[in-house]
CSV table of C-alpha atoms in Angstrom, one decimal:
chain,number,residue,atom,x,y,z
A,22,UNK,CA,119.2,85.3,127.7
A,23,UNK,CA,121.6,85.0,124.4
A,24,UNK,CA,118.2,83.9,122.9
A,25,UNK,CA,116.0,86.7,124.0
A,26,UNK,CA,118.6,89.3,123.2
A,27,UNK,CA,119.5,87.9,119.7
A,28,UNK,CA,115.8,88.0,119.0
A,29,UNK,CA,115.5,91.8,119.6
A,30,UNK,CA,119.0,92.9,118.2
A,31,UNK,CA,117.2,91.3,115.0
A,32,UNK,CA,113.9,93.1,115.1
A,33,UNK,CA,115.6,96.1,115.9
A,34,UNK,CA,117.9,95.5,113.1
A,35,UNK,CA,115.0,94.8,110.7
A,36,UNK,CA,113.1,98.1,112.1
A,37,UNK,CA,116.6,100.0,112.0
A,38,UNK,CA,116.7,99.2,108.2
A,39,UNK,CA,112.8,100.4,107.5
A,40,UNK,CA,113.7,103.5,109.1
A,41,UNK,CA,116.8,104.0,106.8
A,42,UNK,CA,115.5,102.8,103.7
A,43,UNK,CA,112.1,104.9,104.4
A,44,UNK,CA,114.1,108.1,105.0
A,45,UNK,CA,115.4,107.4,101.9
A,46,UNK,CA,112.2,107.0,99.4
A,47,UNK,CA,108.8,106.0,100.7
A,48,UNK,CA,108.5,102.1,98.5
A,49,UNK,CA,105.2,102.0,96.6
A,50,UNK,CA,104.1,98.6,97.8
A,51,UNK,CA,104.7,99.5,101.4
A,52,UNK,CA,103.7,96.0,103.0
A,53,UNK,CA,105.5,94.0,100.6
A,54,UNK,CA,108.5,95.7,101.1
A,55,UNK,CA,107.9,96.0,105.1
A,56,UNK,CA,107.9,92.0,104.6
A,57,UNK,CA,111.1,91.7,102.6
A,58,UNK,CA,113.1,93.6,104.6
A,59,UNK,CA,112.0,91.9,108.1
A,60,UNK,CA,112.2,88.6,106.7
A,61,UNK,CA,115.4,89.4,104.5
A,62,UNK,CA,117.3,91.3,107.5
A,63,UNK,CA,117.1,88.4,110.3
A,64,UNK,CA,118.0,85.6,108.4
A,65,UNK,CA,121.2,87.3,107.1
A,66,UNK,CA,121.7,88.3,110.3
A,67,UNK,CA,120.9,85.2,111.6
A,68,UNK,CA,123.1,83.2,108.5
A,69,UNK,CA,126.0,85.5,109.2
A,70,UNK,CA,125.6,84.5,113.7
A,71,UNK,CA,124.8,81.2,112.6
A,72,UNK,CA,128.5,80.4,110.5
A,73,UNK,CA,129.8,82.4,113.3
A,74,UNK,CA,129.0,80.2,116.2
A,75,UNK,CA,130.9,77.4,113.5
A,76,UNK,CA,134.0,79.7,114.4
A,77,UNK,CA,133.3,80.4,118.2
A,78,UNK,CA,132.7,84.0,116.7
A,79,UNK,CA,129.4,84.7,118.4
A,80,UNK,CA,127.7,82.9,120.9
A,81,UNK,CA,126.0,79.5,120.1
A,82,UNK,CA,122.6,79.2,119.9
A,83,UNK,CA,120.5,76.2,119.5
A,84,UNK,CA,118.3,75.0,116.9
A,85,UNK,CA,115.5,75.1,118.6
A,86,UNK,CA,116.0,78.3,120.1
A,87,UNK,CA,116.9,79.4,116.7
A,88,UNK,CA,113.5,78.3,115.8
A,89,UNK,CA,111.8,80.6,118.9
A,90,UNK,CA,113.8,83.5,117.8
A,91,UNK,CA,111.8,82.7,114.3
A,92,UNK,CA,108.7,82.9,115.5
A,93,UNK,CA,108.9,85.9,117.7
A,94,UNK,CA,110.2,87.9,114.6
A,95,UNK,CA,107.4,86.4,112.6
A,96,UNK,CA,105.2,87.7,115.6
A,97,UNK,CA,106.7,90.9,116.2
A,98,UNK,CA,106.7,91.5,112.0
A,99,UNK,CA,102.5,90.5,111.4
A,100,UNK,CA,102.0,92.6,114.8
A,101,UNK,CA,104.3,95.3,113.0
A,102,UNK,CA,102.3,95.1,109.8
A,103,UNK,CA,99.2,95.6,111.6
A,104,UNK,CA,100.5,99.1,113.0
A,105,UNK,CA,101.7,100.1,110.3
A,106,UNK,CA,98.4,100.1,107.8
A,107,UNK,CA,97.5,103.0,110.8
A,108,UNK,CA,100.4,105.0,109.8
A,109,UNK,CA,100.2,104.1,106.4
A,110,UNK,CA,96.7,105.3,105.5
A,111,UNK,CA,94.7,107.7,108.8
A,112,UNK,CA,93.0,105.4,110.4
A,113,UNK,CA,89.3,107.7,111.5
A,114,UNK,CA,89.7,106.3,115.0
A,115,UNK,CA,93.2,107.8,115.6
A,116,UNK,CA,92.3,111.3,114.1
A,117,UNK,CA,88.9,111.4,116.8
A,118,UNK,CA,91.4,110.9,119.1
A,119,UNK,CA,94.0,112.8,118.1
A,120,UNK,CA,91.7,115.8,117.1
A,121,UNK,CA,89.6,115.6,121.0
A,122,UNK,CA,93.1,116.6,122.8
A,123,UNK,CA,92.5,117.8,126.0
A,124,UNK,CA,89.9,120.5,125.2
A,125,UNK,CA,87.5,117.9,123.5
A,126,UNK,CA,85.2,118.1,120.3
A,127,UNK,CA,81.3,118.7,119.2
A,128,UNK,CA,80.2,116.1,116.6
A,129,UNK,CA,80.4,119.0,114.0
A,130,UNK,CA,84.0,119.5,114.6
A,131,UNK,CA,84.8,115.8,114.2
A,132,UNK,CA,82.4,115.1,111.1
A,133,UNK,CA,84.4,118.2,109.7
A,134,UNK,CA,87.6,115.6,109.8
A,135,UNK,CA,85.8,112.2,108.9
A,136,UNK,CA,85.0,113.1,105.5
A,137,UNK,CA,85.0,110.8,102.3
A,138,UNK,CA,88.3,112.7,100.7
A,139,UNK,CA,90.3,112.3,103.7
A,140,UNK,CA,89.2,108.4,104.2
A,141,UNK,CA,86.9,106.6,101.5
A,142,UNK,CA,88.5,107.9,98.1
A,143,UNK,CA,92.1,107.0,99.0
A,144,UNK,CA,90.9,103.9,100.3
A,145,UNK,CA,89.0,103.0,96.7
A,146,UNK,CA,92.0,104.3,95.2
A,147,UNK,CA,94.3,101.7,97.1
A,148,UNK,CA,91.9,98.8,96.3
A,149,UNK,CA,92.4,99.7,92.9
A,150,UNK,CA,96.2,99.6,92.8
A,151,UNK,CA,96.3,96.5,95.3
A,152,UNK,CA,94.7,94.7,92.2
A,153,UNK,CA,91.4,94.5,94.4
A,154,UNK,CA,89.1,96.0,92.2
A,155,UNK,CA,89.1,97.1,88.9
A,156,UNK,CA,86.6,100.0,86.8
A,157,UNK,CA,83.9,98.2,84.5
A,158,UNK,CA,80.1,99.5,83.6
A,159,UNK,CA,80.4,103.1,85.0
A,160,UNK,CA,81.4,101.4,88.5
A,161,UNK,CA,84.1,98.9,90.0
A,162,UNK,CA,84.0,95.7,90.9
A,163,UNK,CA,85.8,93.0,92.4
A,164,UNK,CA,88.9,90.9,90.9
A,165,UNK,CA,89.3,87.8,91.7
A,166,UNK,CA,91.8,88.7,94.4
A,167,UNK,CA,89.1,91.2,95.6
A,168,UNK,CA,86.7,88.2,96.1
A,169,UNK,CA,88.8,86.0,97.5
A,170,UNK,CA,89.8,88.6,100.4
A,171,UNK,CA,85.9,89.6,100.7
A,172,UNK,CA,84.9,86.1,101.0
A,173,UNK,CA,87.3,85.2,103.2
A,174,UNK,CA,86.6,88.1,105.5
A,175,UNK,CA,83.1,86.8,105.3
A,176,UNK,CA,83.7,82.8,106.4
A,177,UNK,CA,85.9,84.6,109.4
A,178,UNK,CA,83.4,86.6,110.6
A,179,UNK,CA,80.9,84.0,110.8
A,180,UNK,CA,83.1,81.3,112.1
A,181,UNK,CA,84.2,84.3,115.1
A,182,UNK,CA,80.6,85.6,115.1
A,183,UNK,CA,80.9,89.6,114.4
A,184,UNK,CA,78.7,91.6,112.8
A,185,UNK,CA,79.8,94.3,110.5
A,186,UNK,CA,80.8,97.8,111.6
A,187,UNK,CA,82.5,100.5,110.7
B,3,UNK,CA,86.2,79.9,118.6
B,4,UNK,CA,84.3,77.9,121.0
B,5,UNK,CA,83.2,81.2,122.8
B,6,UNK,CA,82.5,82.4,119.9
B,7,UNK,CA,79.5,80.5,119.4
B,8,UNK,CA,78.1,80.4,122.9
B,9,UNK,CA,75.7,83.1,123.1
B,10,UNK,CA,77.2,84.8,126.2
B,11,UNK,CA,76.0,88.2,127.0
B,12,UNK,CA,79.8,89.3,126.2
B,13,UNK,CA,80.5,91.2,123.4
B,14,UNK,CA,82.9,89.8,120.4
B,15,UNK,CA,85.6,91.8,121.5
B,16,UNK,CA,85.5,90.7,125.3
B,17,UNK,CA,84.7,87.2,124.1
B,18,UNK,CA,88.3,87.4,122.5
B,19,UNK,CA,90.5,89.1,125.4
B,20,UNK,CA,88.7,85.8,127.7
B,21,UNK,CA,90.0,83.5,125.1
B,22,UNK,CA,93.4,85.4,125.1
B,23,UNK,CA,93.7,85.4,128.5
B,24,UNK,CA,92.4,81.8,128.7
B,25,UNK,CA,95.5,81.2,125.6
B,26,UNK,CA,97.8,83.3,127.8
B,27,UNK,CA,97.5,82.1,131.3
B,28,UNK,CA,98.1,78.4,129.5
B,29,UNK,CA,101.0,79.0,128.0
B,30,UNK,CA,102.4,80.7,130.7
B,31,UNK,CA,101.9,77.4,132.8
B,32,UNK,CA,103.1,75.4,130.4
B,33,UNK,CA,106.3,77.5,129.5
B,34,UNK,CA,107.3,77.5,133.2
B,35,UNK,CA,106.7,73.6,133.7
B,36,UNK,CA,109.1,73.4,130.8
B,37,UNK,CA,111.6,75.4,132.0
B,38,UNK,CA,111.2,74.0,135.7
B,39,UNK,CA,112.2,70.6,133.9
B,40,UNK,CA,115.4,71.6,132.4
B,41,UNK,CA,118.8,73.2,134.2
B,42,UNK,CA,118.8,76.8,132.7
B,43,UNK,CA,120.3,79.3,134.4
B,44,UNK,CA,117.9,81.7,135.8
B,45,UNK,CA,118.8,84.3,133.4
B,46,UNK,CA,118.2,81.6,131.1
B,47,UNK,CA,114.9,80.8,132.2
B,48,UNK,CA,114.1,84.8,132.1
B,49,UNK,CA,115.0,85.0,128.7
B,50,UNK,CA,113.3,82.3,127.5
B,51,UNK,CA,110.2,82.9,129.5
B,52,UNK,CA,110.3,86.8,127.9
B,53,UNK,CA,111.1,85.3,124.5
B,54,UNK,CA,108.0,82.8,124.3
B,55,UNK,CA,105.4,84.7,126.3
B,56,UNK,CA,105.9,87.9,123.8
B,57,UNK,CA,106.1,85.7,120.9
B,58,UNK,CA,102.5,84.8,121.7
B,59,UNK,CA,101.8,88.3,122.6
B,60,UNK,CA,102.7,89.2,119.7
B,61,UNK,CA,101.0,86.3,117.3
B,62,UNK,CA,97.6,87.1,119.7
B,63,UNK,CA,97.9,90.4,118.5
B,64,UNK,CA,97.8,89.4,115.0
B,65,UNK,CA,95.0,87.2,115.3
B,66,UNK,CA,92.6,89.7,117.2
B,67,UNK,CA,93.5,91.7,114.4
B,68,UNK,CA,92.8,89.4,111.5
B,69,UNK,CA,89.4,88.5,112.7
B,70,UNK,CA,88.6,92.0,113.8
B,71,UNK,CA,89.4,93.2,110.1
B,72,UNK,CA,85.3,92.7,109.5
B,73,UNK,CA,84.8,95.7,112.1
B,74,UNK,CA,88.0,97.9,112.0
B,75,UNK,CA,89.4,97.7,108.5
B,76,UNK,CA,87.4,100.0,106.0
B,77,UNK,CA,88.8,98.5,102.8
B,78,UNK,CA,87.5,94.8,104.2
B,79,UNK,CA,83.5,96.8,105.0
B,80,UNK,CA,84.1,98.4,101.0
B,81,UNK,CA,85.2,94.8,99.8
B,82,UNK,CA,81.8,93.3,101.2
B,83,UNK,CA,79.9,95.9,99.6
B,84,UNK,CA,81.4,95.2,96.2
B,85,UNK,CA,80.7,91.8,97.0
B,86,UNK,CA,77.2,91.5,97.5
B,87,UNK,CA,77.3,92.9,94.4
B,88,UNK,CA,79.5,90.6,92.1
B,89,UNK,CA,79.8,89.7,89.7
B,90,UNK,CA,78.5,93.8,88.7
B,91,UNK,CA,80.1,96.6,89.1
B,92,UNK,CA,79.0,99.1,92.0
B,93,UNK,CA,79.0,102.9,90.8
B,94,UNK,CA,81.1,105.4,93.4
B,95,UNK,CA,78.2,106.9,94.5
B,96,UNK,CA,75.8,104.3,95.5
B,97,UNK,CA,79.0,102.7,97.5
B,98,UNK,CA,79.5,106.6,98.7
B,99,UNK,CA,75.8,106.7,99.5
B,100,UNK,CA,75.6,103.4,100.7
B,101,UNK,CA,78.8,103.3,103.2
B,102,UNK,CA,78.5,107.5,104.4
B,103,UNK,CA,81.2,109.0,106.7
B,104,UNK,CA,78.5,110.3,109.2
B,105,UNK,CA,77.5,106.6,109.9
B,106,UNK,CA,81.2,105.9,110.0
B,107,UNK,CA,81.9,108.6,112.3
B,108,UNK,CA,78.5,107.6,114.2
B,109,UNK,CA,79.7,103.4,114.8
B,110,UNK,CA,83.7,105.4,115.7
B,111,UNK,CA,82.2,106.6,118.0
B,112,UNK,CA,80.2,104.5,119.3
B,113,UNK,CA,82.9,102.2,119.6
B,114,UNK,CA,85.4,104.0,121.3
B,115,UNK,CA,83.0,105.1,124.0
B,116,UNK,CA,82.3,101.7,124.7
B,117,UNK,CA,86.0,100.8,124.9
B,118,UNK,CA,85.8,103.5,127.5
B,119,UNK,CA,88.2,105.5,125.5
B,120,UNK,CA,86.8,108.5,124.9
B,121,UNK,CA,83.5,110.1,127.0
B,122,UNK,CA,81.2,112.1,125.8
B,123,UNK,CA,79.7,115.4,128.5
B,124,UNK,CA,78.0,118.9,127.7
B,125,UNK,CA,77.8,118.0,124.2
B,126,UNK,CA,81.6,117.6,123.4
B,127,UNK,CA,83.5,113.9,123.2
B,128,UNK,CA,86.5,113.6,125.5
B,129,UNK,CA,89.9,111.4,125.1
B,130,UNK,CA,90.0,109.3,128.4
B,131,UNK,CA,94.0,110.0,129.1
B,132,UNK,CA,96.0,106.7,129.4
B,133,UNK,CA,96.6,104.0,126.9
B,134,UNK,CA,94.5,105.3,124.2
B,135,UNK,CA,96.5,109.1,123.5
B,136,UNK,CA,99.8,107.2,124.7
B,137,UNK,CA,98.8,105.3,121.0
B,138,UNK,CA,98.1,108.2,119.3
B,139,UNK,CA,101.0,110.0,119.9
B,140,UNK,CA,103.2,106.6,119.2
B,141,UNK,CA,101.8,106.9,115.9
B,142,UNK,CA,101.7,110.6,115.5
B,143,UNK,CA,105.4,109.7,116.2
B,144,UNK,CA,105.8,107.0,113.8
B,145,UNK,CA,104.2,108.8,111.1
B,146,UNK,CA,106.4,111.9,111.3
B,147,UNK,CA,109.5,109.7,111.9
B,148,UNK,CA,108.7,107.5,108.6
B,149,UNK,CA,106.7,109.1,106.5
B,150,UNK,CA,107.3,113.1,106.7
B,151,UNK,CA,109.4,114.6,104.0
């Protein structure tokens, strides 16, 4: 149990810290920074319950269980990251369902919300400053980190077999 | 990925709960023969039971989500676009044109119905109450709690 409790005292920790530091100023590189802190966080943590076992400080844990606790907050932080691009940027889905409530909506009402200010352009804009794309001949294209991503999107939907949608 | 390719009448996202379930149910088995062969405490066993089980809960989240990006994310559907064009630029309004919110809103739709999320009578859509506004709120929540001056 000394395992399983370590491992959420350290993800709450890590989430404890985003709150904090979020509060504080909103990073510009919001992933990165989500990834620092729940990587950075648990293993000082970790270090600090780790040297105090040494002592009889804190209760001993094992390597390998050491090594579970790992992976869970490796889970818990790519499942984390996931959520978070749907707070970071509105994702449409949530603001259909957010906008129905319990009275409901006509097509109208909801194409009044999906519109290309409120999703495309910041989206574009965000490619742009992820180093994804870059302006050239009136338009934008691809850098080479944009085509890596697009391609490899590409080979993962084929080897999973789905068709586009959005 | 086996499912995957079998042409089952199952759509992709069903194809992947079976092969989470499938991925779920086995480690299940497997964590519990483990633990059966070693003297934890049954707290113990609890504990590590919870710790593994979420951990691939949590990493089969991630990866129904990576290869789902082709259908949910809408920066991965801009990159493609850009991509069948490369190595020339794309102007914002062809992309615009090409990629329109009303067939965006259309294929939301569309997919959230049949998620059996939402239902659609007398000409108005309807949140089906449950998981799907328990989520919205969460991140109605976590928006407000994070991002909200």
């Amino acid at each position: 149990m000394v395992a399983f409790l370590t491992a959420f005292g350290l993800l709450f920790a890590s989430f404890a810290v985003h709150v904090v530091l979020w509060r504080v100023r909103v990073p510009r590189s919001q992933s990165s920074a989500l990834l620092l802190i729940f990587l950075i966080v648990p293993v000082t943590i970790g270090a600090a319950m780790w040297t105090g076992a040494r002592f009889q400080m804190t209760p001993a844990i094992s390597g390998w269980h050491w090594v579970g606790i790992f992976v869970f907050q490796a889970g818990a932080t790519l499942s984390y990251l996931v959520i978070y691009t749907g707070i970071e940027e509105e994702s449409p889905s949530l603001v259909i369902i957010r906008a129905l409530g319990r009275a409901g909506c006509a097509r109208s009402e909801l194409a009044a919300l999906v519109t290309e200010e409120r999703f495309v352009q910041p989206r574009l804009r965000s490619l742009g400053s992820g180093g994804f794309v870059e302006l050239a001949d009136g338009g934008r294209r691809l850098t080479r980190k944009g085509q890596q991503t697009a391609r490899a999107a590409t080979i993962l939907a084929g080897i999973f077999n789905i068709r586009d949608s959005a | 990925m086996a499912l995957s390719r079998l042409s089952l009448a199952l759509g992709h996202v069903r194809r992947q709960f079976v092969s989470f379930g499938i991925g779920f149910a086995a480690t299940a088995i497997g964590l519990l023969a483990l633990l059966c062969r070693h003297r934890f405490s049954e707290v113990d066993c609890v504990g590590y039971f919870g710790l593994y089980l979420l951990s691939y809960l949590f990493l089969g989240f991630s990866f129904f989500h990576l290869i789902n990006l082709n259908v949910s994310s809408l920066r991965i559907r801009i990159l493609k676009e850009y991509l069948r064009h490369a190595p020339g630029a794309l102007p914002d309004q062809v992309l615009l044109d090409r990629y329109n919110v009303s067939d965006m809103l259309d294929a939301r739709l569309e997919r959230l119905q049949s998620g059996n999320q939402i239902f659609f009578s007398n000409g108005r859509y309807f949140a089906r109450s449950g998981g799907v506004q328990v989520i919205g709120g969460l991140f109605t929540f976590l928006r407000r709690l994070l991002l909200s001056p």
